[in-house]
Coordinates of N, CA and C in Angstrom, one line a residue:
X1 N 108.2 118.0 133.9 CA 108.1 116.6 134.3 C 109.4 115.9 134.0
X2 N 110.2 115.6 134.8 CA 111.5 115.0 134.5 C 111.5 113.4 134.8
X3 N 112.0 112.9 133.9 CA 111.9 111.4 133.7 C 113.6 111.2 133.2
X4 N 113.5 109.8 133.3 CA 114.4 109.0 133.0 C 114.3 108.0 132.2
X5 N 114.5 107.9 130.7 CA 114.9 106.7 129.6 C 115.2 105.7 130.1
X6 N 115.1 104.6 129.6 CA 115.1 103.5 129.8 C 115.3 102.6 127.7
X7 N 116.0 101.5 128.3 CA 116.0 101.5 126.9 C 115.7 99.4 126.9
X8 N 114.6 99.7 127.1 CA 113.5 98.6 127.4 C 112.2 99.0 126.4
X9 N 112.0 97.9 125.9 CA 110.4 98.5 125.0 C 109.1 98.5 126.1
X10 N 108.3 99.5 125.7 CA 106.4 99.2 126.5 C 105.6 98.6 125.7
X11 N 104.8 98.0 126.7 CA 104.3 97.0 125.7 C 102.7 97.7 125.0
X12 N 103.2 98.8 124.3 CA 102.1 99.6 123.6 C 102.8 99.6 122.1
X13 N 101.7 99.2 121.3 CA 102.0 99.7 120.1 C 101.2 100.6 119.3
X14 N 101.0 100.2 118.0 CA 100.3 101.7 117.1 C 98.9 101.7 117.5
X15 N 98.7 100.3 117.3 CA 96.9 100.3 117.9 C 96.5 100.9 119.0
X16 N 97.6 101.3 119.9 CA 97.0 101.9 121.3 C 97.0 103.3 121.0
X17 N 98.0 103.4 119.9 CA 97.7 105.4 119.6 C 96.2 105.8 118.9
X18 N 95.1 106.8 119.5 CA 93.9 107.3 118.9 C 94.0 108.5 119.1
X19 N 93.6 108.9 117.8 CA 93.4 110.1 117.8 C 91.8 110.7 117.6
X20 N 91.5 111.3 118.4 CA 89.7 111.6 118.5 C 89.4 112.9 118.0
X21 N 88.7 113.1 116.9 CA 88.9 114.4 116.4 C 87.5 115.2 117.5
X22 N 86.5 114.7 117.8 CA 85.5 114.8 118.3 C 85.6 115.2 120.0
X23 N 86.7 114.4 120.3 CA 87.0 115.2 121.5 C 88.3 115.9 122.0
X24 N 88.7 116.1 120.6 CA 89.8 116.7 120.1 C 91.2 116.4 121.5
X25 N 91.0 114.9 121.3 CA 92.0 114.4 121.9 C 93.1 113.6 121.0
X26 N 94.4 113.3 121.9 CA 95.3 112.6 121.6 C 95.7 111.5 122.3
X27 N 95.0 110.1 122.7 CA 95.0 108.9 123.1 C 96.6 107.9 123.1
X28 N 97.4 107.9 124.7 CA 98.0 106.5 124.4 C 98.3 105.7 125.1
X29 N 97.1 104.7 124.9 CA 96.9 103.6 126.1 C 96.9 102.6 125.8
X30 N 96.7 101.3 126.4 CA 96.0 100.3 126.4 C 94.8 100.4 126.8
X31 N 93.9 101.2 127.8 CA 92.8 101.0 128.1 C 92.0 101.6 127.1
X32 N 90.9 101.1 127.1 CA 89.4 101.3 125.9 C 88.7 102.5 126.1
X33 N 88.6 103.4 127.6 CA 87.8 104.4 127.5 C 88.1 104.8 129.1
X34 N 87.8 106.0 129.4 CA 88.0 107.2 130.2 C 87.4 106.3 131.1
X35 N 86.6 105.5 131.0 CA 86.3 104.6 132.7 C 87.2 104.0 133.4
X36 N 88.3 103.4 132.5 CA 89.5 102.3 133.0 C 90.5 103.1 133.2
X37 N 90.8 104.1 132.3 CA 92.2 105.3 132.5 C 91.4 105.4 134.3
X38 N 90.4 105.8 134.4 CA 90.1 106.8 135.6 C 90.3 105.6 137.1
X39 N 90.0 104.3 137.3 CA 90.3 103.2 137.8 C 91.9 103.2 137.8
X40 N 92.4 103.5 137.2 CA 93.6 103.0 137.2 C 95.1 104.5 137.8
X41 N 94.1 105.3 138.1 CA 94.8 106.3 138.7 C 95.1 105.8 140.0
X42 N 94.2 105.3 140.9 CA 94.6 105.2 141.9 C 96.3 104.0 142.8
X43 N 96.5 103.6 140.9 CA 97.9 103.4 140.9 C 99.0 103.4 140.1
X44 N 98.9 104.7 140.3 CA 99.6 106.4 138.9 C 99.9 106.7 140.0
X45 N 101.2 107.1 139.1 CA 101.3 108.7 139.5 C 101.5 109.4 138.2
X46 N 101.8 111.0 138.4 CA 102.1 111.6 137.2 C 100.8 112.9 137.1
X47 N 100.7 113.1 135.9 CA 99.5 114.1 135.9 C 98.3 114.1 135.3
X48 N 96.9 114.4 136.0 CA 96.1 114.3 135.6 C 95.4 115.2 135.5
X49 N 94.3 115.3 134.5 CA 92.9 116.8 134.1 C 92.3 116.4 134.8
X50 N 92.4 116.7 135.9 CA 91.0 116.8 136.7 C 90.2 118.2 136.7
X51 N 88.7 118.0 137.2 CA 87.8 119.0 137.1 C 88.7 120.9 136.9
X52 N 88.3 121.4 135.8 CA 88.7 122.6 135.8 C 89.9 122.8 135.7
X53 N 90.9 121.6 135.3 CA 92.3 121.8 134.9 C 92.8 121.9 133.7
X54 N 93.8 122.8 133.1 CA 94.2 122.5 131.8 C 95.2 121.4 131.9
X55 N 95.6 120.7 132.6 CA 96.4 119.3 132.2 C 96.7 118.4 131.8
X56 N 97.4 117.9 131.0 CA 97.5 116.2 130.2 C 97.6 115.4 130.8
X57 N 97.2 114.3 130.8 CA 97.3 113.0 131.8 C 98.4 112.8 131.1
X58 N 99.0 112.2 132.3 CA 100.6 111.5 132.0 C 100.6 110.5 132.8
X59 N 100.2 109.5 132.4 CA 100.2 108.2 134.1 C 101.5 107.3 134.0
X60 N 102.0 107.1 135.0 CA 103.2 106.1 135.5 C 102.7 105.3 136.1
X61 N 103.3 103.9 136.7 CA 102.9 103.1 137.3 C 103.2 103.7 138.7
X62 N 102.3 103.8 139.8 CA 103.2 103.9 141.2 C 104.3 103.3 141.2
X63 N 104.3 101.8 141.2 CA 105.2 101.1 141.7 C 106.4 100.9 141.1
X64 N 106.4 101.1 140.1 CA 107.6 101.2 138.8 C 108.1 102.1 138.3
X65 N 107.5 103.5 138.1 CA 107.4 104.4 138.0 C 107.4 104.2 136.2
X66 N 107.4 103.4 135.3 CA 107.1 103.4 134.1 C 106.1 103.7 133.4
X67 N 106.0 104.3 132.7 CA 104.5 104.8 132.1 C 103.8 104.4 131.2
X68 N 102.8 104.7 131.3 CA 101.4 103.5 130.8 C 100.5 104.2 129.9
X69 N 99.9 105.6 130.3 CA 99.0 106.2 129.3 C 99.3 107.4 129.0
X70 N 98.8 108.5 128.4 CA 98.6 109.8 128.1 C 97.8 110.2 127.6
X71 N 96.7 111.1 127.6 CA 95.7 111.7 126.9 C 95.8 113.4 126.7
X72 N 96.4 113.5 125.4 CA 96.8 114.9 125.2 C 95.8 115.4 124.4
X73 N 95.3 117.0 125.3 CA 94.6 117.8 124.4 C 95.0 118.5 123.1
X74 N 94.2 118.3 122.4 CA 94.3 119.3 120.9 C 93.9 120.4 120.5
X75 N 92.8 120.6 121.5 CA 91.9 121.5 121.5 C 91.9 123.1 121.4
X76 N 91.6 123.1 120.1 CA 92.0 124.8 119.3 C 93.3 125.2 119.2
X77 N 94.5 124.0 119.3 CA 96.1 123.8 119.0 C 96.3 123.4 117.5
X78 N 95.6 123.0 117.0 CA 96.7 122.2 115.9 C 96.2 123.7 114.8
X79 N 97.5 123.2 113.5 CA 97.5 124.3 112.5 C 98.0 123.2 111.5
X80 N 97.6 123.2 110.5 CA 97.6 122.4 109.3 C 98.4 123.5 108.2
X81 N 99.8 122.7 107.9 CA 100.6 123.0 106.9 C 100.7 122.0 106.1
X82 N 101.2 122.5 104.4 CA 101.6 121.9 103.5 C 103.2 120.9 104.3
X83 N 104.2 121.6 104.1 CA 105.1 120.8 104.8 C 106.5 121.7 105.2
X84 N 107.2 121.9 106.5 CA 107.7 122.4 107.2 C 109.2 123.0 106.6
X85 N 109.4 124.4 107.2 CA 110.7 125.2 106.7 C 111.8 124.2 106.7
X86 N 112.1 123.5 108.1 CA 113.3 123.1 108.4 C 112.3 121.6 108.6
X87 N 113.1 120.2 108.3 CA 112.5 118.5 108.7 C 113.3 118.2 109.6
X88 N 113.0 117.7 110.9 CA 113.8 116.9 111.9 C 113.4 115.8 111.7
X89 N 115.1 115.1 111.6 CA 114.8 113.4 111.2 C 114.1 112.7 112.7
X90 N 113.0 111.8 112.4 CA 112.5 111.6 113.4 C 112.9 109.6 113.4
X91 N 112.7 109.1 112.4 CA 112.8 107.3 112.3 C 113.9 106.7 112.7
X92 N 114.3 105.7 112.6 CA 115.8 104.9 113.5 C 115.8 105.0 115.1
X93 N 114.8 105.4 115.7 CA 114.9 105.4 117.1 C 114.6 104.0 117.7
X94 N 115.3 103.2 118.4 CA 115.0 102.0 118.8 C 113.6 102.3 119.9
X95 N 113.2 101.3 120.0 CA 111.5 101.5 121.2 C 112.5 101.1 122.1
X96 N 112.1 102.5 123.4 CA 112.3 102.7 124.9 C 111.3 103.0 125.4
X97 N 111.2 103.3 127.0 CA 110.2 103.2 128.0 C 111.4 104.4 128.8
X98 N 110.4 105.1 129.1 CA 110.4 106.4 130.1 C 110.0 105.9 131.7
X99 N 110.5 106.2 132.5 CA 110.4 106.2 133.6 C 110.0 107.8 134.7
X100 N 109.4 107.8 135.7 CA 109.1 108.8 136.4 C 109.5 109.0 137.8
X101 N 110.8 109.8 138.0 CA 110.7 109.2 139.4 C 110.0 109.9 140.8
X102 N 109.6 111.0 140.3 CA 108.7 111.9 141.8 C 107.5 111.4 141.5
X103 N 107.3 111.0 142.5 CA 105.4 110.6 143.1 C 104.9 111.2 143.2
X104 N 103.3 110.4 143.8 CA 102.4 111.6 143.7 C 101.9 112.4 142.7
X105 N 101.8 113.4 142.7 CA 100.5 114.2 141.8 C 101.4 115.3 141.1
X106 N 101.2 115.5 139.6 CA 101.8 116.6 139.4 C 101.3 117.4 138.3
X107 N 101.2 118.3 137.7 CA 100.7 119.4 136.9 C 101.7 119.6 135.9
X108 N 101.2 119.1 134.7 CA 102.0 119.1 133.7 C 100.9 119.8 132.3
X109 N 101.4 120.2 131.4 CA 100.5 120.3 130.0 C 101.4 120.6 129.0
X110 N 101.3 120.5 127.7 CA 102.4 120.6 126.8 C 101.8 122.1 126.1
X111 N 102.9 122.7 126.0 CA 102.3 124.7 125.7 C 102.9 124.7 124.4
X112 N 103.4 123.5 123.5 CA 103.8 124.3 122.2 C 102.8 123.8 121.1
X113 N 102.5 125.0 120.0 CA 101.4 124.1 119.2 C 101.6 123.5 118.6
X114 N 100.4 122.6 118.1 CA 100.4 121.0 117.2 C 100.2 122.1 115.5
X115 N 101.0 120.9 115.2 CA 101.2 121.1 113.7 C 100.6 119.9 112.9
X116 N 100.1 120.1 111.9 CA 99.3 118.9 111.1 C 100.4 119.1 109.7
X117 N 101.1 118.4 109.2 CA 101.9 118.5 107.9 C 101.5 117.2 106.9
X118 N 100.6 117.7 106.3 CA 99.8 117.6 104.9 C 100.9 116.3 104.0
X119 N 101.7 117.0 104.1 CA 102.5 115.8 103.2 C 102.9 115.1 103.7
X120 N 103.7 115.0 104.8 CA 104.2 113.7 105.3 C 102.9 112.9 106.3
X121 N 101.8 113.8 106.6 CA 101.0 113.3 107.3 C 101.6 112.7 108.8
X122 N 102.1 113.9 108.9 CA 102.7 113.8 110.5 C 101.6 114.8 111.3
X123 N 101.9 114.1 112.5 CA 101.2 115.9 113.8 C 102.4 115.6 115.0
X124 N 102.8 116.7 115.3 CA 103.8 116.8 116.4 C 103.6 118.2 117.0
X125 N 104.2 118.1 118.1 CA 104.0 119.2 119.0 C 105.8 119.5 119.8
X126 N 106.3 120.7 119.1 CA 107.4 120.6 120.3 C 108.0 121.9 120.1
X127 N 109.0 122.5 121.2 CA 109.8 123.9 120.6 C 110.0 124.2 119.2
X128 N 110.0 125.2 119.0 CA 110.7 126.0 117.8 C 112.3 125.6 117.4
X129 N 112.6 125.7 118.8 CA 114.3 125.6 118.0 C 114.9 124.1 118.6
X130 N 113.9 123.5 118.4 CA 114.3 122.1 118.7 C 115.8 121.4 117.9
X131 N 115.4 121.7 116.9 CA 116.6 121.6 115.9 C 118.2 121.9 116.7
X132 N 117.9 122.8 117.1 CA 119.2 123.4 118.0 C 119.5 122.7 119.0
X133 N 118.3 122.0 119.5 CA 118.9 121.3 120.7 C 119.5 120.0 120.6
X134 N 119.8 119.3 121.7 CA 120.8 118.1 121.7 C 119.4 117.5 122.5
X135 N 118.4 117.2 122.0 CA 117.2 116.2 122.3 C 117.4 114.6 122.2
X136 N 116.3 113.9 122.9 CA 116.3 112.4 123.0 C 114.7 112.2 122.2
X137 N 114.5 111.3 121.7 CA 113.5 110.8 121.8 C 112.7 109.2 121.8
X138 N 112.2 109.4 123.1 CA 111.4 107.9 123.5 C 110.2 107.7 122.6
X139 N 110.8 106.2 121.8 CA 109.6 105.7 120.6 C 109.1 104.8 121.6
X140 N 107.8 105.3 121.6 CA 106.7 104.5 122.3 C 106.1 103.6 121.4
X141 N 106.2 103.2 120.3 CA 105.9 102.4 119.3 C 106.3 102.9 118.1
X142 N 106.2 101.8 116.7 CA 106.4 103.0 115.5 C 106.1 104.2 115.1
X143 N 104.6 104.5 115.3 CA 104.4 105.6 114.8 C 104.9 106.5 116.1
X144 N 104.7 106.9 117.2 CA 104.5 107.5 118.4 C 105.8 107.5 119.6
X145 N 106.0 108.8 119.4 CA 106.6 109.4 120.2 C 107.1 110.5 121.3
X146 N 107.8 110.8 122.6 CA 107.7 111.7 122.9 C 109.0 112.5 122.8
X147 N 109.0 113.6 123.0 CA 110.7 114.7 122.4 C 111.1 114.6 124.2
X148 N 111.9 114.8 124.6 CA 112.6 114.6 125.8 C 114.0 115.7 126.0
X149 N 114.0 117.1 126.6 CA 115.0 117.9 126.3 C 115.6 117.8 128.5
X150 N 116.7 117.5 128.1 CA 117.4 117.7 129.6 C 116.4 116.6 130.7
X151 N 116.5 115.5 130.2 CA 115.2 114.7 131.0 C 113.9 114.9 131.2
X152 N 113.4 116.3 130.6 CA 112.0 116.7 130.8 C 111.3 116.5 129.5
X153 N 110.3 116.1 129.5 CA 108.9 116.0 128.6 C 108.9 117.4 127.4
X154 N 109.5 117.6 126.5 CA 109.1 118.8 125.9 C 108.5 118.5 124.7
X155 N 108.3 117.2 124.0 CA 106.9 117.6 122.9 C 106.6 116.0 122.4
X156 N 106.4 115.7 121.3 CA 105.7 114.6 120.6 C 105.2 114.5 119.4
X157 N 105.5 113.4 118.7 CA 105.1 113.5 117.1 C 104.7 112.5 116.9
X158 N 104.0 112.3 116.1 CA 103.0 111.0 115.3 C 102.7 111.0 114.1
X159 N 103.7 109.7 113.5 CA 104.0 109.5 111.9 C 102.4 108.9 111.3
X160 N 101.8 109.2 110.1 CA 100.4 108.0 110.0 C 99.5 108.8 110.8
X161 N 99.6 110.5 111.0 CA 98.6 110.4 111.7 C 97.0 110.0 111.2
X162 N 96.5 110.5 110.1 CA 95.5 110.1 109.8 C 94.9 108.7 110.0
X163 N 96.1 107.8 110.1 CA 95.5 106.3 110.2 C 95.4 105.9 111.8
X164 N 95.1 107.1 112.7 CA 95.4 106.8 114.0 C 94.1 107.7 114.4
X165 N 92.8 108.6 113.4 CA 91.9 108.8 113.3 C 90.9 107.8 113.4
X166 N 90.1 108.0 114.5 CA 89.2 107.3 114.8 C 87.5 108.0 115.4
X167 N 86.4 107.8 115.0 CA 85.5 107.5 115.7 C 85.6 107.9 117.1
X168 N 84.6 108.6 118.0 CA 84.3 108.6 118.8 C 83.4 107.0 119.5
X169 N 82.9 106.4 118.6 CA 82.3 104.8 119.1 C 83.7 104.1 119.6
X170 N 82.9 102.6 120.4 CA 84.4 101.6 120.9 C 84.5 101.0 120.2
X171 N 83.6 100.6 119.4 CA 83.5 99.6 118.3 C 84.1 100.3 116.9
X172 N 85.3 100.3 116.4 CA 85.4 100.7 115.0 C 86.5 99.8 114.5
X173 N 86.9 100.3 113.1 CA 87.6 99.3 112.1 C 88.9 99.6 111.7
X174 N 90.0 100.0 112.2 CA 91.4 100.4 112.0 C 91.8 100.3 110.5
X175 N 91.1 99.1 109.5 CA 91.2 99.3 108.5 C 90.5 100.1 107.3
X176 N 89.5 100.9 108.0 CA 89.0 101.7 107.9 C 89.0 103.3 107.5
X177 N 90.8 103.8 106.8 CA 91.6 105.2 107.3 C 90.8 105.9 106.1
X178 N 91.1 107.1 106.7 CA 90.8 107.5 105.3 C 91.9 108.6 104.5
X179 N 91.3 109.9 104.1 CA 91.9 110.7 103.1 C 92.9 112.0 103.9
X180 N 94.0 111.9 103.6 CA 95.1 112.8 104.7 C 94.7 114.3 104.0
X181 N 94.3 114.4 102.9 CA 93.5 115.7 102.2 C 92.4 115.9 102.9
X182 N 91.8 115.0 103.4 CA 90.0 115.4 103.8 C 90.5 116.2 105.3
X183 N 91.1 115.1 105.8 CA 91.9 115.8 107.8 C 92.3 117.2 107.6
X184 N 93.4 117.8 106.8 CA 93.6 118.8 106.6 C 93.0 120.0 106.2
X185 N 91.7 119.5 105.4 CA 90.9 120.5 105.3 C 90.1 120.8 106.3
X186 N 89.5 119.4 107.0 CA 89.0 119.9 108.3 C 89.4 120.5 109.1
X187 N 90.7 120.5 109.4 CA 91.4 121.0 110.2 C 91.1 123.0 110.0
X188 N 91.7 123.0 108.8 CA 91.6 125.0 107.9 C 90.6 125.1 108.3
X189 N 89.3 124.4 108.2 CA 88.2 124.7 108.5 C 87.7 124.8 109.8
X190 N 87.8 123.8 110.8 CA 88.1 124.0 111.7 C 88.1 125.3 113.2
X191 N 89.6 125.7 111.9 CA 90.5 127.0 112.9 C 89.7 128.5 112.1
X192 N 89.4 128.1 110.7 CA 88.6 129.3 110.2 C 87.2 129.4 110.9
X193 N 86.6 128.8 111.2 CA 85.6 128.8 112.6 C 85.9 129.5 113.4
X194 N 86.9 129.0 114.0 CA 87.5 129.5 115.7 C 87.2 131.0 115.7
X195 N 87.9 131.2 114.2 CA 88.4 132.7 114.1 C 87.2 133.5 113.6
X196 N 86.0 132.9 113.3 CA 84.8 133.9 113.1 C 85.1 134.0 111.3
X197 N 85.8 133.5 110.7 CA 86.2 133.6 109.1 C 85.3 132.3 107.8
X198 N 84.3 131.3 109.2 CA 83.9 130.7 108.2 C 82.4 130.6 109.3
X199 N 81.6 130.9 108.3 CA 79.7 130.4 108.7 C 79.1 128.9 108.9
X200 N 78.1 129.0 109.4 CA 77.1 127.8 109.5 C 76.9 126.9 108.1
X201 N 77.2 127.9 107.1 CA 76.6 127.1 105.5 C 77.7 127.0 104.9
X202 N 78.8 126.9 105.7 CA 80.3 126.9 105.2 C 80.4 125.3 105.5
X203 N 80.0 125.4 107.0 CA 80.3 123.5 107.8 C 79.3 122.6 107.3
X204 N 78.2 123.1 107.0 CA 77.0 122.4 106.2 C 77.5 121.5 104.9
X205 N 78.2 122.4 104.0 CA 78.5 122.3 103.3 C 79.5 121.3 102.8
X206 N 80.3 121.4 104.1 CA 81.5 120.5 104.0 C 81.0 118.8 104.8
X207 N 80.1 119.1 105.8 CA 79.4 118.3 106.1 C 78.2 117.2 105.1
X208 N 77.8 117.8 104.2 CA 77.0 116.8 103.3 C 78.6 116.4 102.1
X209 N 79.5 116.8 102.3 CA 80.6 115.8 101.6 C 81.3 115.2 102.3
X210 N 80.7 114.9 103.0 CA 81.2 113.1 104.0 C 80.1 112.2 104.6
X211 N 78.6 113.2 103.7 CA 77.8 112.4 104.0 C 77.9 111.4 103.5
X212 N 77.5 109.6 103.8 CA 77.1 108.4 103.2 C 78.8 107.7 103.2
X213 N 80.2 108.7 104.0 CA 81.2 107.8 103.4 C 81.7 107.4 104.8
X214 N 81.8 106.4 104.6 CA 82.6 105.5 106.1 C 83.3 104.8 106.6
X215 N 84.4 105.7 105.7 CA 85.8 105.7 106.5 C 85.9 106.4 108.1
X216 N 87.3 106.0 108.7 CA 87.2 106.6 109.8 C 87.2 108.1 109.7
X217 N 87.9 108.6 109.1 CA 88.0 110.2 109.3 C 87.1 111.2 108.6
X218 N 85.9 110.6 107.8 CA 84.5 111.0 107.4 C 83.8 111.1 108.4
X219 N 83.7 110.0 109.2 CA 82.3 109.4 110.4 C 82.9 110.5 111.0
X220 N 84.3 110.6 111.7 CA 84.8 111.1 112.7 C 84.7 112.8 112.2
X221 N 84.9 113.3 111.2 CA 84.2 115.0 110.8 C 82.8 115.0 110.9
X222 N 82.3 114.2 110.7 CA 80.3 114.0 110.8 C 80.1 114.3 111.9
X223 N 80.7 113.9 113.5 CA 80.9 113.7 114.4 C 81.2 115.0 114.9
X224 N 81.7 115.8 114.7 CA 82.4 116.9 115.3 C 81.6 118.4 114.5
X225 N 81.0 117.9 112.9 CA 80.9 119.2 112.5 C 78.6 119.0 113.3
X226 N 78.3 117.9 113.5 CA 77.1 117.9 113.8 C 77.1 118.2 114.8
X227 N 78.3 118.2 115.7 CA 78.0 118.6 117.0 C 78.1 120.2 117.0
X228 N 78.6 120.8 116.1 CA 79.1 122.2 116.2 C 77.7 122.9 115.7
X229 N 77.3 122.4 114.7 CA 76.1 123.0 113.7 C 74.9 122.5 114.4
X230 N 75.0 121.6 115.7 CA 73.9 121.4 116.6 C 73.5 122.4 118.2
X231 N 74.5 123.1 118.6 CA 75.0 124.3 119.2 C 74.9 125.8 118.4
X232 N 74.7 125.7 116.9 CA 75.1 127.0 116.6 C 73.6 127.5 116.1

């Protein structure tokens, strides 16, 4: 997906970044919920998951070609580390706006995996040998960003992620963050699932230690491990 910088701010900031552990999404809009993103396609362009697609929404404006939302999947991607061989400085980026200039419909998805890093409490997604390259990056607000190699879309990082954990409800409390230790264990735990390495009395377990606490990233593990232990 090749775009063009701009070095104008969008009028999105940190509150519009969510992260949904529940539907193991990565949220960045202004709109409130999948009814208004879906309304508002019809003046987009860019890429969207429609039925049966592995795609990330990437919406532009038609008329402007500036971009407005994204909804990136996480789903059975992220891997939770203490903290990384090599650090790419990511802060001092002035806020820009990305532009899109081919219309119409396009098929995009991001293929490198998400990394959870425990200590800085970052998640990003981009090449391996990023480092090597002569990359841009468009700050879509403080915390949130996308990596940009040769004009094309190649990954994305998010400083704070824990405090960008939220609830699946519309109604929640931003002041509300919780423990960047508790996310990362869910996380191990999580992937040790995937992998057939952890049981039903494993999530149980970790489950009645977020019973009664309600922060966001408690409710939001309550959320995802009831759903799991309600199918299994």
């Amino acid at each position: 997906m090749r775009i063009v910088i701009r070095d104008t701010k969008l009028p999105l900031c940190d509150q519009d970044i969510r992260w949904y552990l529940s539907g193991e999404q990565l949220w960045i809009t202004k709109y409130a919920n999948y009814t208004e993103i879906e309304k508002s396609i019809g003046q987009s362009r860019g890429s969207f998951n429609w039925l049966y697609e592995n795609n990330d929404t990437l919406l532009f404006s038609d008329k402007t070609g500036e971009f407005h939302t994204a909804i990136i999947s996480l789903s059975g991607k992220i891997k939770s580390i203490k903290s990384p061989e090599k650090r790419l400085i990511w802060s001092n980026h002035r806020p820009k706006s990305m532009r899109l200039k081919k219309t119409g419909y396009s098929e995009f998805e991001f293929v490198f995996p998400v990394t959870y890093e425990q200590e800085n409490d970052f998640l990003s997604s981009y090449p391996d040998d990023l480092a090597d390259k002569d990359f841009s990056v468009v700050s879509i607000s403080k915390d949130y960003g996308f990596i940009v190699l040769d004009n094309t879309i190649a990954g994305w990082y998010l400083h704070h992620a824990s405090m960008h954990v939220l609830p699946s409800k519309e109604i929640y409390d931003r002041q509300k963050t919780g423990s960047a230790n508790l996310l990362s264990e869910y996380i191990n735990l999580l992937n040790s699932w995937e992998t057939g390495d952890t049981n039903a009395m494993d999530l149980t377990v970790f489950l009645n230690k977020v019973q009664g606490k309600e922060d966001n990233i408690s409710v939001a593990v309550r959320e995802c491990l009831a759903n799991i232990l309600r199918y299994t």
